[in-house]
GROMACS .gro file of C-alpha atoms in nm:
model
  330
    1MET     CA    1 -11.717   5.047  -9.538
    2ASP     CA    2 -11.557   5.229  -9.246
    3LEU     CA    3 -11.584   5.601  -9.335
    4ASP     CA    4 -11.334   5.705  -9.070
    5ALA     CA    5 -11.072   5.468  -9.209
    6PHE     CA    6 -11.154   5.578  -9.567
    7THR     CA    7 -11.113   5.942  -9.469
    8ALA     CA    8 -10.784   5.875  -9.293
    9VAL     CA    9 -10.644   5.696  -9.597
   10HIS     CA   10 -10.736   5.969  -9.849
   11SER     CA   11 -10.723   6.284  -9.637
   12ASP     CA   12 -10.374   6.372  -9.761
   13ASP     CA   13 -10.502   6.378 -10.120
   14TRP     CA   14 -10.793   6.599 -10.021
   15LYS     CA   15 -10.571   6.840  -9.830
   16ARG     CA   16 -10.334   6.860 -10.125
   17LEU     CA   17 -10.631   6.936 -10.348
   18ASP     CA   18 -10.729   7.223 -10.117
   19GLU     CA   19 -10.374   7.358 -10.126
   20LEU     CA   20 -10.362   7.364 -10.505
   21VAL     CA   21 -10.704   7.527 -10.532
   22ALA     CA   22 -10.599   7.801 -10.289
   23ARG     CA   23 -10.283   7.893 -10.479
   24ARG     CA   24 -10.296   8.207 -10.687
   25ARG     CA   25 -10.090   8.063 -10.972
   26LEU     CA   26 -10.014   7.708 -11.080
   27ASP     CA   27  -9.731   7.592 -11.301
   28GLY     CA   28  -9.776   7.311 -11.553
   29PRO     CA   29  -9.705   7.013 -11.324
   30GLU     CA   30  -9.923   7.158 -11.049
   31ALA     CA   31 -10.213   7.207 -11.291
   32ASP     CA   32 -10.179   6.844 -11.400
   33GLU     CA   33 -10.170   6.735 -11.037
   34LEU     CA   34 -10.482   6.937 -10.964
   35LEU     CA   35 -10.665   6.760 -11.244
   36ARG     CA   36 -10.555   6.417 -11.125
   37LEU     CA   37 -10.657   6.489 -10.765
   38TYR     CA   38 -10.992   6.627 -10.882
   39GLN     CA   39 -11.063   6.307 -11.074
   40ARG     CA   40 -10.951   6.094 -10.781
   41ALA     CA   41 -11.164   6.290 -10.536
   42SER     CA   42 -11.464   6.255 -10.768
   43THR     CA   43 -11.424   5.877 -10.746
   44HIS     CA   44 -11.396   5.905 -10.369
   45LEU     CA   45 -11.719   6.104 -10.356
   46SER     CA   46 -11.903   5.839 -10.557
   47ILE     CA   47 -11.788   5.575 -10.312
   48VAL     CA   48 -11.883   5.781 -10.006
   49ARG     CA   49 -12.229   5.861 -10.148
   50SER     CA   50 -12.298   5.492 -10.202
   51VAL     CA   51 -12.255   5.442  -9.828
   52ALA     CA   52 -12.361   5.770  -9.662
   53PRO     CA   53 -12.503   6.014  -9.921
   54GLU     CA   54 -12.618   6.267  -9.659
   55GLY     CA   55 -12.319   6.249  -9.428
   56THR     CA   56 -12.067   6.516  -9.337
   57VAL     CA   57 -11.789   6.350  -9.537
   58SER     CA   58 -12.002   6.359  -9.849
   59ALA     CA   59 -12.090   6.726  -9.797
   60SER     CA   60 -11.732   6.840  -9.731
   61LEU     CA   61 -11.600   6.643 -10.028
   62SER     CA   62 -11.868   6.795 -10.252
   63MET     CA   63 -11.760   7.146 -10.151
   64ARG     CA   64 -11.395   7.060 -10.217
   65LEU     CA   65 -11.482   6.936 -10.564
   66SER     CA   66 -11.695   7.242 -10.635
   67ARG     CA   67 -11.403   7.475 -10.556
   68ALA     CA   68 -11.167   7.263 -10.762
   69ARG     CA   69 -11.408   7.256 -11.055
   70THR     CA   70 -11.430   7.635 -11.049
   71ARG     CA   71 -11.050   7.657 -11.048
   72LEU     CA   72 -11.020   7.415 -11.339
   73THR     CA   73 -11.290   7.557 -11.561
   74GLY     CA   74 -11.238   7.922 -11.469
   75SER     CA   75 -11.489   8.148 -11.304
   76ARG     CA   76 -11.662   8.450 -11.450
   77SER     CA   77 -11.550   8.792 -11.337
   78ASN     CA   78 -11.742   8.943 -11.053
   79PHE     CA   79 -12.026   9.186 -11.107
   80MET     CA   80 -11.833   9.498 -11.014
   81GLU     CA   81 -11.555   9.411 -11.258
   82ASP     CA   82 -11.807   9.354 -11.537
   83LEU     CA   83 -11.974   9.684 -11.453
   84ALA     CA   84 -11.645   9.871 -11.461
   85ASN     CA   85 -11.550   9.717 -11.795
   86PHE     CA   86 -11.887   9.812 -11.939
   87PHE     CA   87 -11.861  10.181 -11.847
   88VAL     CA   88 -11.486  10.218 -11.906
   89TYR     CA   89 -11.446  10.019 -12.228
   90SER     CA   90 -11.757   9.876 -12.393
   91LEU     CA   91 -11.998  10.168 -12.367
   92PRO     CA   92 -11.764  10.455 -12.459
   93ALA     CA   93 -11.627  10.252 -12.751
   94ALA     CA   94 -11.979  10.187 -12.878
   95PHE     CA   95 -12.068  10.557 -12.846
   96TYR     CA   96 -11.745  10.649 -13.023
   97ARG     CA   97 -11.824  10.423 -13.318
   98VAL     CA   98 -12.146  10.611 -13.397
   99ARG     CA   99 -12.021  10.962 -13.323
  100TRP     CA  100 -12.023  11.090 -13.683
  101LEU     CA  101 -12.356  10.930 -13.767
  102THR     CA  102 -12.498  11.076 -13.444
  103ALA     CA  103 -12.391  11.423 -13.557
  104ALA     CA  104 -12.537  11.368 -13.904
  105VAL     CA  105 -12.870  11.247 -13.765
  106GLY     CA  106 -12.881  11.545 -13.529
  107ALA     CA  107 -12.811  11.792 -13.811
  108ALA     CA  108 -13.086  11.639 -14.028
  109PHE     CA  109 -13.330  11.646 -13.735
  110ILE     CA  110 -13.260  12.012 -13.657
  111LEU     CA  111 -13.298  12.101 -14.026
  112VAL     CA  112 -13.642  11.937 -14.040
  113VAL     CA  113 -13.745  12.115 -13.718
  114TRP     CA  114 -13.637  12.452 -13.857
  115LEU     CA  115 -13.805  12.397 -14.195
  116THR     CA  116 -14.127  12.281 -14.027
  117GLY     CA  117 -14.131  12.579 -13.792
  118PHE     CA  118 -14.062  12.821 -14.078
  119TRP     CA  119 -14.338  12.660 -14.284
  120ALA     CA  120 -14.583  12.671 -13.992
  121VAL     CA  121 -14.522  13.041 -13.927
  122ASN     CA  122 -14.530  13.152 -14.287
  123THR     CA  123 -14.806  12.933 -14.432
  124PRO     CA  124 -15.163  13.048 -14.365
  125GLY     CA  125 -15.385  12.788 -14.208
  126VAL     CA  126 -15.114  12.563 -14.065
  127LEU     CA  127 -15.132  12.692 -13.708
  128ALA     CA  128 -15.509  12.727 -13.734
  129ALA     CA  129 -15.525  12.352 -13.797
  130ALA     CA  130 -15.362  12.294 -13.459
  131GLY     CA  131 -15.668  12.429 -13.278
  132SER     CA  132 -15.879  12.734 -13.220
  133ASP     CA  133 -15.720  13.069 -13.139
  134GLU     CA  134 -15.815  13.026 -12.774
  135GLU     CA  135 -15.668  12.674 -12.757
  136VAL     CA  136 -15.343  12.783 -12.922
  137ARG     CA  137 -15.314  13.088 -12.697
  138ARG     CA  138 -15.371  12.879 -12.384
  139TYR     CA  139 -15.111  12.630 -12.500
  140VAL     CA  140 -14.835  12.883 -12.569
  141GLU     CA  141 -14.906  13.095 -12.262
  142GLU     CA  142 -14.987  12.827 -12.005
  143ASP     CA  143 -14.988  12.461 -12.106
  144PHE     CA  144 -14.641  12.451 -12.261
  145VAL     CA  145 -14.475  12.569 -11.940
  146ASN     CA  146 -14.715  12.396 -11.701
  147TYR     CA  147 -14.644  12.058 -11.860
  148TYR     CA  148 -14.310  12.047 -11.679
  149SER     CA  149 -14.449  12.121 -11.335
  150GLU     CA  150 -14.800  11.977 -11.325
  151ASN     CA  151 -14.667  11.653 -11.171
  152PRO     CA  152 -14.424  11.603 -10.881
  153ALA     CA  153 -14.066  11.630 -11.004
  154ALA     CA  154 -13.966  11.275 -10.907
  155SER     CA  155 -14.263  11.106 -11.075
  156PHE     CA  156 -14.232  11.330 -11.380
  157SER     CA  157 -13.862  11.243 -11.413
  158GLY     CA  158 -13.946  10.874 -11.392
  159MET     CA  159 -14.218  10.908 -11.652
  160VAL     CA  160 -14.005  11.086 -11.911
  161TRP     CA  161 -13.710  10.857 -11.840
  162THR     CA  162 -13.900  10.536 -11.905
  163ASN     CA  163 -14.073  10.681 -12.211
  164ASN     CA  164 -13.753  10.810 -12.370
  165ALA     CA  165 -13.553  10.498 -12.280
  166TRP     CA  166 -13.821  10.286 -12.445
  167ILE     CA  167 -13.802  10.498 -12.761
  168ALA     CA  168 -13.421  10.473 -12.765
  169VAL     CA  169 -13.420  10.095 -12.727
  170GLN     CA  170 -13.681  10.065 -13.002
  171ALA     CA  171 -13.463  10.276 -13.231
  172VAL     CA  172 -13.175  10.034 -13.183
  173VAL     CA  173 -13.381   9.716 -13.204
  174PHE     CA  174 -13.599   9.816 -13.501
  175GLY     CA  175 -13.320   9.999 -13.680
  176ILE     CA  176 -13.259   9.691 -13.893
  177THR     CA  177 -13.584   9.760 -14.079
  178GLY     CA  178 -13.434  10.077 -14.225
  179VAL     CA  179 -13.777  10.242 -14.202
  180TRP     CA  180 -13.865  10.280 -13.836
  181VAL     CA  181 -13.578  10.512 -13.744
  182PRO     CA  182 -13.629  10.772 -14.023
  183TRP     CA  183 -14.005  10.771 -13.966
  184MET     CA  184 -13.968  10.812 -13.589
  185LEU     CA  185 -13.722  11.098 -13.632
  186TYR     CA  186 -13.937  11.271 -13.893
  187GLN     CA  187 -14.250  11.254 -13.679
  188ASN     CA  188 -14.074  11.396 -13.374
  189ALA     CA  189 -13.901  11.667 -13.577
  190VAL     CA  190 -14.228  11.780 -13.735
  191ASN     CA  191 -14.407  11.787 -13.399
  192LEU     CA  192 -14.126  11.987 -13.242
  193GLY     CA  193 -14.118  12.221 -13.541
  194ILE     CA  194 -14.492  12.286 -13.519
  195THR     CA  195 -14.457  12.364 -13.149
  196ALA     CA  196 -14.167  12.599 -13.219
  197GLY     CA  197 -14.373  12.767 -13.491
  198MET     CA  198 -14.665  12.819 -13.255
  199MET     CA  199 -14.440  12.971 -12.991
  200ALA     CA  200 -14.264  13.193 -13.245
  201ALA     CA  201 -14.593  13.318 -13.388
  202HIS     CA  202 -14.685  13.444 -13.039
  203ASP     CA  203 -14.343  13.597 -12.964
  204ARG     CA  204 -14.258  13.330 -12.711
  205LEU     CA  205 -13.971  13.157 -12.889
  206ASP     CA  206 -13.743  13.249 -12.598
  207VAL     CA  207 -13.971  13.054 -12.362
  208PHE     CA  208 -13.962  12.761 -12.604
  209PHE     CA  209 -13.582  12.740 -12.592
  210ILE     CA  210 -13.559  12.801 -12.216
  211TYR     CA  211 -13.790  12.507 -12.147
  212ILE     CA  212 -13.673  12.274 -12.423
  213LEU     CA  213 -13.297  12.304 -12.415
  214PRO     CA  214 -13.197  12.232 -12.051
  215HIS     CA  215 -13.304  11.869 -12.083
  216GLY     CA  216 -13.330  11.867 -12.463
  217PHE     CA  217 -12.954  11.904 -12.512
  218MET     CA  218 -12.899  11.549 -12.382
  219GLU     CA  219 -13.242  11.401 -12.439
  220LEU     CA  220 -13.244  11.474 -12.812
  221THR     CA  221 -12.880  11.374 -12.845
  222SER     CA  222 -12.968  11.039 -12.686
  223ILE     CA  223 -13.235  10.982 -12.949
  224PHE     CA  224 -12.984  11.074 -13.220
  225ILE     CA  225 -12.738  10.822 -13.076
  226ALA     CA  226 -13.001  10.549 -13.066
  227ALA     CA  227 -13.106  10.629 -13.422
  228ALA     CA  228 -12.743  10.616 -13.538
  229ALA     CA  229 -12.697  10.276 -13.374
  230GLY     CA  230 -13.014  10.143 -13.537
  231LEU     CA  231 -12.904  10.267 -13.879
  232ARG     CA  232 -12.563  10.104 -13.832
  233ILE     CA  233 -12.733   9.770 -13.775
  234PHE     CA  234 -12.942   9.828 -14.088
  235TRP     CA  235 -12.627   9.902 -14.287
  236ALA     CA  236 -12.461   9.587 -14.151
  237PHE     CA  237 -12.750   9.393 -14.305
  238ILE     CA  238 -12.734   9.576 -14.638
  239ALA     CA  239 -12.354   9.577 -14.676
  240PRO     CA  240 -12.198   9.301 -14.462
  241GLY     CA  241 -11.862   9.323 -14.638
  242ARG     CA  242 -11.649   9.010 -14.613
  243ARG     CA  243 -11.860   8.874 -14.329
  244THR     CA  244 -12.171   8.669 -14.382
  245ARG     CA  245 -12.488   8.872 -14.348
  246MET     CA  246 -12.588   8.685 -14.032
  247THR     CA  247 -12.246   8.732 -13.872
  248SER     CA  248 -12.241   9.100 -13.965
  249VAL     CA  249 -12.582   9.168 -13.814
  250ALA     CA  250 -12.504   8.961 -13.504
  251GLN     CA  251 -12.177   9.146 -13.435
  252GLU     CA  252 -12.322   9.491 -13.495
  253GLY     CA  253 -12.636   9.404 -13.305
  254ARG     CA  254 -12.443   9.292 -12.997
  255SER     CA  255 -12.213   9.591 -13.011
  256LEU     CA  256 -12.483   9.851 -13.062
  257MET     CA  257 -12.730   9.706 -12.813
  258THR     CA  258 -12.461   9.823 -12.571
  259VAL     CA  259 -12.562  10.172 -12.687
  260GLY     CA  260 -12.925  10.102 -12.599
  261LEU     CA  261 -12.832   9.987 -12.250
  262GLY     CA  262 -12.603  10.284 -12.195
  263LEU     CA  263 -12.868  10.528 -12.307
  264VAL     CA  264 -13.095  10.403 -12.030
  265VAL     CA  265 -12.845  10.558 -11.789
  266VAL     CA  266 -12.791  10.872 -11.999
  267LEU     CA  267 -13.165  10.930 -12.031
  268PHE     CA  268 -13.205  10.883 -11.657
  269ILE     CA  269 -12.974  11.183 -11.611
  270SER     CA  270 -13.162  11.390 -11.870
  271GLY     CA  271 -13.487  11.287 -11.699
  272LEU     CA  272 -13.357  11.427 -11.372
  273VAL     CA  273 -13.273  11.753 -11.548
  274GLU     CA  274 -13.620  11.766 -11.705
  275GLY     CA  275 -13.792  11.697 -11.376
  276PHE     CA  276 -13.585  11.909 -11.141
  277VAL     CA  277 -13.401  12.172 -11.346
  278THR     CA  278 -13.625  12.264 -11.643
  279PRO     CA  279 -13.927  12.378 -11.434
  280SER     CA  280 -13.720  12.517 -11.148
  281PRO     CA  281 -13.707  12.887 -11.054
  282LEU     CA  282 -13.335  12.897 -11.136
  283PRO     CA  283 -13.224  13.171 -11.376
  284ALA     CA  284 -13.257  13.077 -11.740
  285TRP     CA  285 -12.881  13.097 -11.798
  286LEU     CA  286 -12.815  12.854 -11.516
  287ARG     CA  287 -13.075  12.604 -11.635
  288LEU     CA  288 -12.930  12.618 -11.986
  289GLY     CA  289 -12.580  12.591 -11.842
  290ILE     CA  290 -12.665  12.276 -11.648
  291GLY     CA  291 -12.817  12.116 -11.957
  292PHE     CA  292 -12.518  12.208 -12.169
  293ALA     CA  293 -12.278  12.077 -11.903
  294VAL     CA  294 -12.449  11.737 -11.916
  295LEU     CA  295 -12.414  11.735 -12.295
  296ALA     CA  296 -12.047  11.838 -12.273
  297ALA     CA  297 -11.982  11.560 -12.021
  298TYR     CA  298 -12.130  11.305 -12.261
  299TRP     CA  299 -11.912  11.417 -12.552
  300ALA     CA  300 -11.602  11.427 -12.333
  301TYR     CA  301 -11.680  11.072 -12.219
  302THR     CA  302 -11.728  10.961 -12.580
  303LEU     CA  303 -11.442  11.140 -12.749
  304ILE     CA  304 -11.178  11.093 -12.479
  305LEU     CA  305 -11.259  10.763 -12.307
  306GLY     CA  306 -11.433  10.621 -12.615
  307ARG     CA  307 -11.141  10.695 -12.846
  308ARG     CA  308 -10.899  10.538 -12.600
  309ALA     CA  309 -11.115  10.224 -12.570
  310TYR     CA  310 -11.164  10.207 -12.946
  311LEU     CA  311 -10.791  10.230 -13.019
  312ALA     CA  312 -10.736   9.956 -12.762
  313GLY     CA  313 -10.955   9.727 -12.972
  314HIS     CA  314 -11.289   9.753 -12.794
  315ARG     CA  315 -11.603   9.778 -13.007
  316GLY     CA  316 -11.880   9.739 -12.750
  317ASP     CA  317 -11.925   9.371 -12.837
  318LEU     CA  318 -11.942   9.087 -12.589
  319SER     CA  319 -11.628   8.899 -12.501
  320ALA     CA  320 -11.539   8.609 -12.731
  321ARG     CA  321 -11.658   8.359 -12.471
  322ASP     CA  322 -11.990   8.532 -12.409
  323ALA     CA  323 -12.047   8.584 -12.781
  324GLY     CA  324 -12.013   8.211 -12.840
  325VAL     CA  325 -11.707   8.227 -13.065
  326GLU     CA  326 -11.614   7.880 -13.185
  327LEU     CA  327 -11.250   7.775 -13.202
  328ARG     CA  328 -11.183   7.581 -13.520
  329THR     CA  329 -10.916   7.315 -13.535
  330ALA     CA  330 -10.763   7.171 -13.850
   0.00000   0.00000   0.00000
């Protein structure tokens, strides 16, 4: 077969295919024509490959068909568009959905911390069990503060970020058990309460708050958010409503794993505060102000942008196509 003659005969069809692919919009007849030309060009490619599979005609026709196939089947949005949709719609909507449960988890956590600290200060033998008098004194006067500056700020920020992000993701993933989240929260609340009790018993409660709150405002809130998401998944399993249990868990799991991914970013910010602001020589009021500003920014993001996304129908779930929604026909 003469490839030059074959190309000359069919080049008009190929050029027309390129024109239709390049158009921004196609009406009905043009879409039908695009499909017909695509099928015709596919036959042409099979013929060309049987004669010269590695030739330039075969390569150019393959590229034409690839572009046409993308136009016919639709292409996925680009990365930057997906990223924008995630931070503008999916993530704030997912945060918004767990806002009340986040507040409830936080209130319960703070109550346990306070009760534990009160118990530790007022019950003989509790603080003694934490170590000898010398060990406790060294901890409250030196080790507690030195913990935040004994490593370079950048490496310390990275360490606390990865550790806290791992805890947050676990809270979401293992929340379906209904046990892991309450136990994790209780352990951390008791440990924090014992520490607060030790500091209070040595008249250093002010130091405790100055070094805990700048990063703790957002860091602890992130853990509360993750715990709330995990408990929502657990509740979806217990009370699926009109959905099947599997569908309920799948939908909630997809939506609230968005929370886990978003918290990786949020905890990165709180890690920077813990590494660079908490141990810094800045005045206490400024360190606390920076920490509170980060927390306020989160709640503004959730309550303003999240409410808007939620009312627009976003829930943090994947798109119908990505979630594998099946279209049923009668």
